[in-house]
Amino acid sequence: VIADLAYRLRALFRRSAVERELVEELQAHLDYAIEKGVAAGQTRDEAERRARIALGGVDQIKEDCREAWGTALVETLLQDLRYGVRIVRRTPLVACTVVATISLTTAALATVFSLGHTLLLRRLPVRDASRLVSVGATRGTARTDGTVSYPDYLAFRDHAKTVTTLAAIYPTAPLFVTVRDTSREINGAVVSSNFFGMMGITPALGRFFRDDEDRVPDRDRVAVVSDSMWRSWFAASPDVLGAAVRINGVDFTVIGVAPPSFAGTTPMPIEIYIPTMMLRVGYRWCDDSLAETCTILSMMGRLAPGRTVGDAAAEFPTLMPAPWVKAPKGENSGIAVTQPQGMTEDSDEPPLVRNLAAAAVVLLAVCCANLTGLLGAQSASRAGEFSIRLSLGAAPRRIVRQVMTESLLLAGVGGLGGLLLSRVFIAALASTFFSVDDEGHPLLYDFGQTPAGMAVTMAAALAAGVAFSVIPALQAVRLQAGGVLKARSISSRWRPRTWLLAGQAAVAVAMAVVAILLVGNVRLMLEGRNYEPSHVALMRVRPRLVKYTPQRAQQFQREAVRRLAAVPGVESVTMVGVGTVLSGGSARVGLPEWPDDQLVRVGYNEVGPQYFSTLRVAMCAGREFDDRDGLGAPAVAIVNDTLARRLWPGADPLGATMRVGTRVCRVVGVVTDVPLASRTKPDEAWAYAPFWQNPGSIDSRIAIRVAGDPAAALPALVHEVNQIDPDVPIAETITLPIRMAGLTRPLRVGATFIAYIAMLTVLLTATGLYGTLAFDVSRRAKEIGIRLAMGAGRSGVVMLVVRQGAGVLAVGAAVGLAIAPGAIGLVGHLLYSRAATDWLYYLAGTGLVVAVGLMASWLPARRAAAVEPLAALRCE
Amino acid sequence: MDLPQGTLDLLILKAIGLGPQHGWAIAERIQQISKDALSVQQGSLYPALHRLERRGWVKARWGTSDNNRRAKYYELTRSGQKQLDAQSSAWRTLTAAVGLLLDAPEGEAS
């Protein structure tokens, strides 16, 4: 077999040498024959003539030998390719259209692969990442990423046998860091000393934590910095080792630099690491962060040799601390072991990726249908060429192969183009949607293409090449059977190509409806409904990180509000304690007489005076909180419309009393709903209490409405607060629209992607319609000429052609509108607009496709009407 | 006399089995030994030789003939020898069987 292959390869690549040898061999044969003839008494010429006759046609022998070399398949392929390239150069417009269509289509496919791989599949960039497991507490719900306390972690670590290492991580610690005179809040991590060894990474400089540095609470104040922090804060100097770093007001010493390849275990890159024994500095929201009540640590382990995830999943529940077994609802009560895979943290993203992949496949199908039509028209116009080749003895199989080779050539080029284009798309996707989270923290997603993704993309391009060339190729051959002239007179209106066009139009309508709906919802979220996000700047002030007491913190907050309100251009200032602006916290509420177990969980914020006027949320009744609602004053609350209707159906809630947690408050206002729940979820009930009536308030998120651009105003606002105490960390300085954009990332990613696909399908439908009708008009020029000569009006001819396009569009619109509700259902979890207004989007989507389609039909119709009867008839 | 389908390879292998030869001589040899009963279509000789070479049954090398001419000599390889033996015995079995059938007295079968 190997010798056979070597022989074929030599014949293929040493072609000229092999051919020369053959010529020489045949010449030797002739020489012998001539010699023999001469010896027998013939003249030399006579002998040569006879020898040549006996040998037969030299070219035929050569051809047969080539066949014997086993290179015929490759030979004809090369020949087809050469011929294909020539055809491509002769019809550059068709070729460009095919390549562009495939590029734009496969680019979408490759982009989805990248997105899906990174969000759902990618593993950490560490040694043997497939042997890592996440060990998370469960709390009676589906989530398995529950955190545990330090004592619980120790219990698991010291007894687990299915993992060689079990590390504890708090990967998203906001740390207020000061180096020399620069202070900033950055994302840090509190990790156990075995964390780096488990990851299998080695320090770029210095060393990682020793086990004895993570044994005694609060003793070893050592820190490891990330590669990016080393570069930006220490100018990549080796002096970083031993440098002093102040973290949350405590001095640490840098002992090492992490390698550039490792940025942490979540999309939020880790800038600095401290050991778990320093958790009291790294986490300020528990009285004692190392106590059993403070569940803040995640756990990761490396499987012992020969052990599987299943083994670990079986072992860990047997190690659960005793209190977990009879834990109340909402507390840690179980343990789950999973493999860390993919970077997504949003439950909307897995279905989103699936839907986008489905949309990309549909686009691929539309692309195939479209190109089938295009190449079908082309091969019909090449009928003459094919009939000549067939009559010269070419096998029909050969013609089919020829047409398919051409298509595959174009599809291959298109696939490569798609891969290149997808790099641009992925980069744009990453920087637009995945670089900052909804609170302004930098994110790091690795969207690099994988070899598998690239291979599948190329395979899809080539498969499409086969798919869209089969029908035209067969058609090219079949046309010959009936003869060109006969085929020309068959023009029944609904040929397969027309059905393909109607199918494209249907997909275009459905895609356009969904795209317009998604884009409309993005606008709705960024512009706000029942509130106005524009002109609102946000900042988060966390005196707790530097150990402020509540009393001192509240003094600080009052001063901050007073100073901010005095800044020119500021219209109003307010704050949120529990939760975040427009979302966040929750509380259990009810009527005063309700027992504890009947209380319902609702959205809950503790907000400052002027909260609703700052966000431009209208009051339905009553008033909002003001400066009177302080600690000494009666406890008050505000409810939203939905909660008011639930607690006091049909009655006036103003002045009524309600329970918020353990307190009883009097309702002083009812506020309109701010609909931020998607349409698949019920309307949210919200309760609000005054920020100043919580004696424990320390940290806050401040919202400032300004007259001009909030982003431009932020530096001055931050500076104003910094002047009170420069040591108090200020972070998450963003604008409300940016925050809303971050909160709706899946919606925006989906809208962008589907809008792209919709645009392509509409465009393809239009070009397909145009191409088909223009081709028809050119073939029916004679018929149209006769009609005109017989007295048909030009407008009648226009109608004749446009009606054909309109028919296709009508069928497409009907089918498209029938499938659109199903498509909308798939993205329902991303939609915030009410289902009752969907008809508007149906109308807009259909209108768009029909308008573009009619335009595309009108252009060839005009050309038809311009046919000169005499010229058309003379052409025949 | 025309050769039955597929026998050309066998004849060539046999001719080469008698000693390495070039194309012309192979054709000559077949004709001589068969006492001019079998003549090789010269046009199909070379494609057949090349096919046998690709299969690894014959091996080709350039040499000098008795009259000092450069010629391509073909010789049998070990697998070619095996092939020759196998094909020869298959041929003999076939011809013997055909012979038996043809020698049968007519009218007996019914």
PDB file of C-alpha atoms in Angstrom, chain A residues 225-331:
ATOM      1  CA  VAL A 225       0.167  40.685  42.444  1.00  0.00           C
ATOM      2  CA  SER A 226      -1.052  39.842  38.952  1.00  0.00           C
ATOM      3  CA  ASP A 227       1.062  40.361  35.875  1.00  0.00           C
ATOM      4  CA  SER A 228      -1.106  43.302  34.764  1.00  0.00           C
ATOM      5  CA  MET A 229      -0.917  44.974  38.181  1.00  0.00           C
ATOM      6  CA  TRP A 230       2.861  44.438  38.193  1.00  0.00           C
ATOM      7  CA  ARG A 231       3.058  46.256  34.867  1.00  0.00           C
ATOM      8  CA  SER A 232       0.619  49.096  35.576  1.00  0.00           C
ATOM      9  CA  TRP A 233       1.421  49.828  39.238  1.00  0.00           C
ATOM     10  CA  PHE A 234       5.106  48.835  39.410  1.00  0.00           C
ATOM     11  CA  ALA A 235       6.265  49.492  35.816  1.00  0.00           C
ATOM     12  CA  ALA A 236       7.269  45.797  35.585  1.00  0.00           C
ATOM     13  CA  SER A 237      10.180  46.475  37.915  1.00  0.00           C
ATOM     14  CA  PRO A 238      11.789  43.599  39.911  1.00  0.00           C
ATOM     15  CA  ASP A 239      11.649  45.969  42.907  1.00  0.00           C
ATOM     16  CA  VAL A 240       8.037  44.867  43.299  1.00  0.00           C
ATOM     17  CA  LEU A 241       9.295  42.065  45.549  1.00  0.00           C
ATOM     18  CA  GLY A 242       9.299  43.453  49.070  1.00  0.00           C
ATOM     19  CA  ALA A 243       7.263  46.514  48.070  1.00  0.00           C
ATOM     20  CA  ALA A 244       4.684  47.788  50.555  1.00  0.00           C
ATOM     21  CA  VAL A 245       1.002  47.655  49.544  1.00  0.00           C
ATOM     22  CA  ARG A 246      -1.792  49.017  51.750  1.00  0.00           C
ATOM     23  CA  ILE A 247      -4.945  46.902  51.373  1.00  0.00           C
ATOM     24  CA  ASN A 248      -8.177  48.104  53.021  1.00  0.00           C
ATOM     25  CA  GLY A 249      -6.040  50.131  55.410  1.00  0.00           C
ATOM     26  CA  VAL A 250      -3.609  47.304  56.353  1.00  0.00           C
ATOM     27  CA  ASP A 251       0.024  47.123  55.199  1.00  0.00           C
ATOM     28  CA  PHE A 252       1.083  44.075  53.166  1.00  0.00           C
ATOM     29  CA  THR A 253       4.361  43.032  51.498  1.00  0.00           C
ATOM     30  CA  VAL A 254       4.478  41.816  47.902  1.00  0.00           C
ATOM     31  CA  ILE A 255       6.230  38.437  47.646  1.00  0.00           C
ATOM     32  CA  GLY A 256       5.479  37.349  44.088  1.00  0.00           C
ATOM     33  CA  VAL A 257       3.996  38.024  40.673  1.00  0.00           C
ATOM     34  CA  ALA A 258       1.478  35.641  39.045  1.00  0.00           C
ATOM     35  CA  PRO A 259       2.125  34.520  35.436  1.00  0.00           C
ATOM     36  CA  PRO A 260       0.436  36.527  32.634  1.00  0.00           C
ATOM     37  CA  SER A 261      -1.452  33.421  31.449  1.00  0.00           C
ATOM     38  CA  PHE A 262      -3.540  33.263  34.614  1.00  0.00           C
ATOM     39  CA  ALA A 263      -6.137  35.934  35.377  1.00  0.00           C
ATOM     40  CA  GLY A 264      -8.328  34.136  37.881  1.00  0.00           C
ATOM     41  CA  THR A 265     -11.280  31.790  37.981  1.00  0.00           C
ATOM     42  CA  THR A 266     -14.074  34.192  36.964  1.00  0.00           C
ATOM     43  CA  PRO A 267     -14.429  36.734  34.129  1.00  0.00           C
ATOM     44  CA  MET A 268     -13.366  39.413  36.620  1.00  0.00           C
ATOM     45  CA  PRO A 269      -9.567  39.349  36.431  1.00  0.00           C
ATOM     46  CA  ILE A 270      -7.831  39.105  39.809  1.00  0.00           C
ATOM     47  CA  GLU A 271      -5.277  41.883  40.369  1.00  0.00           C
ATOM     48  CA  ILE A 272      -3.960  40.931  43.789  1.00  0.00           C
ATOM     49  CA  TYR A 273      -4.020  37.836  46.046  1.00  0.00           C
ATOM     50  CA  ILE A 274      -3.876  37.587  49.846  1.00  0.00           C
ATOM     51  CA  PRO A 275      -4.004  34.404  51.996  1.00  0.00           C
ATOM     52  CA  THR A 276      -7.206  33.146  53.649  1.00  0.00           C
ATOM     53  CA  MET A 277      -5.794  33.962  57.078  1.00  0.00           C
ATOM     54  CA  MET A 278      -6.124  37.632  56.062  1.00  0.00           C
ATOM     55  CA  LEU A 279      -9.829  37.184  55.220  1.00  0.00           C
ATOM     56  CA  ARG A 280     -10.802  39.669  57.950  1.00  0.00           C
ATOM     57  CA  VAL A 281      -9.049  42.374  55.930  1.00  0.00           C
ATOM     58  CA  GLY A 282     -10.325  41.096  52.591  1.00  0.00           C
ATOM     59  CA  TYR A 283     -13.948  40.714  53.622  1.00  0.00           C
ATOM     60  CA  ARG A 284     -15.505  43.376  55.839  1.00  0.00           C
ATOM     61  CA  TRP A 285     -19.162  42.382  55.808  1.00  0.00           C
ATOM     62  CA  CYS A 286     -18.983  39.784  58.594  1.00  0.00           C
ATOM     63  CA  ASP A 287     -18.099  40.610  62.185  1.00  0.00           C
ATOM     64  CA  ASP A 288     -15.527  37.812  62.018  1.00  0.00           C
ATOM     65  CA  SER A 289     -14.915  36.653  58.458  1.00  0.00           C
ATOM     66  CA  LEU A 290     -13.206  33.462  59.656  1.00  0.00           C
ATOM     67  CA  ALA A 291     -16.175  32.419  61.826  1.00  0.00           C
ATOM     68  CA  GLU A 292     -18.580  29.608  61.025  1.00  0.00           C
ATOM     69  CA  THR A 293     -21.392  32.073  60.283  1.00  0.00           C
ATOM     70  CA  CYS A 294     -19.547  33.855  57.468  1.00  0.00           C
ATOM     71  CA  THR A 295     -20.076  31.867  54.243  1.00  0.00           C
ATOM     72  CA  ILE A 296     -17.965  33.610  51.648  1.00  0.00           C
ATOM     73  CA  LEU A 297     -15.483  31.035  50.292  1.00  0.00           C
ATOM     74  CA  SER A 298     -15.765  28.989  47.102  1.00  0.00           C
ATOM     75  CA  MET A 299     -13.945  25.668  46.907  1.00  0.00           C
ATOM     76  CA  MET A 300     -11.993  24.094  44.062  1.00  0.00           C
ATOM     77  CA  GLY A 301     -10.136  20.810  44.080  1.00  0.00           C
ATOM     78  CA  ARG A 302      -7.884  18.695  41.925  1.00  0.00           C
ATOM     79  CA  LEU A 303      -9.021  15.099  41.521  1.00  0.00           C
ATOM     80  CA  ALA A 304      -6.709  12.428  42.915  1.00  0.00           C
ATOM     81  CA  PRO A 305      -5.182  10.111  40.287  1.00  0.00           C
ATOM     82  CA  GLY A 306      -7.728   7.554  39.111  1.00  0.00           C
ATOM     83  CA  ARG A 307     -10.663   9.376  40.725  1.00  0.00           C
ATOM     84  CA  THR A 308     -13.565  10.786  38.722  1.00  0.00           C
ATOM     85  CA  VAL A 309     -15.968  13.654  39.263  1.00  0.00           C
ATOM     86  CA  GLY A 310     -18.531  11.018  40.181  1.00  0.00           C
ATOM     87  CA  ASP A 311     -16.265   9.681  42.940  1.00  0.00           C
ATOM     88  CA  ALA A 312     -15.876  13.180  44.380  1.00  0.00           C
ATOM     89  CA  ALA A 313     -19.604  13.858  44.058  1.00  0.00           C
ATOM     90  CA  ALA A 314     -20.227  10.686  46.054  1.00  0.00           C
ATOM     91  CA  GLU A 315     -17.642  11.441  48.718  1.00  0.00           C
ATOM     92  CA  PHE A 316     -18.287  15.099  49.540  1.00  0.00           C
ATOM     93  CA  PRO A 317     -21.851  14.743  50.891  1.00  0.00           C
ATOM     94  CA  THR A 318     -20.500  12.249  53.460  1.00  0.00           C
ATOM     95  CA  LEU A 319     -18.162  14.957  54.769  1.00  0.00           C
ATOM     96  CA  MET A 320     -20.841  17.604  55.361  1.00  0.00           C
ATOM     97  CA  PRO A 321     -20.633  19.379  58.750  1.00  0.00           C
ATOM     98  CA  ALA A 322     -23.333  18.202  61.157  1.00  0.00           C
ATOM     99  CA  PRO A 323     -25.305  21.506  61.271  1.00  0.00           C
ATOM    100  CA  TRP A 324     -25.865  21.310  57.485  1.00  0.00           C
ATOM    101  CA  VAL A 325     -28.048  18.229  57.843  1.00  0.00           C
ATOM    102  CA  LYS A 326     -30.796  20.044  59.724  1.00  0.00           C
ATOM    103  CA  ALA A 327     -30.185  23.482  58.223  1.00  0.00           C
ATOM    104  CA  PRO A 328     -33.194  25.792  57.777  1.00  0.00           C
ATOM    105  CA  LYS A 329     -34.384  26.729  54.289  1.00  0.00           C
ATOM    106  CA  GLY A 330     -31.951  28.975  52.423  1.00  0.00           C
ATOM    107  CA  GLU A 331     -28.895  27.763  54.367  1.00  0.00           C
TER     108      GLU A 331
END
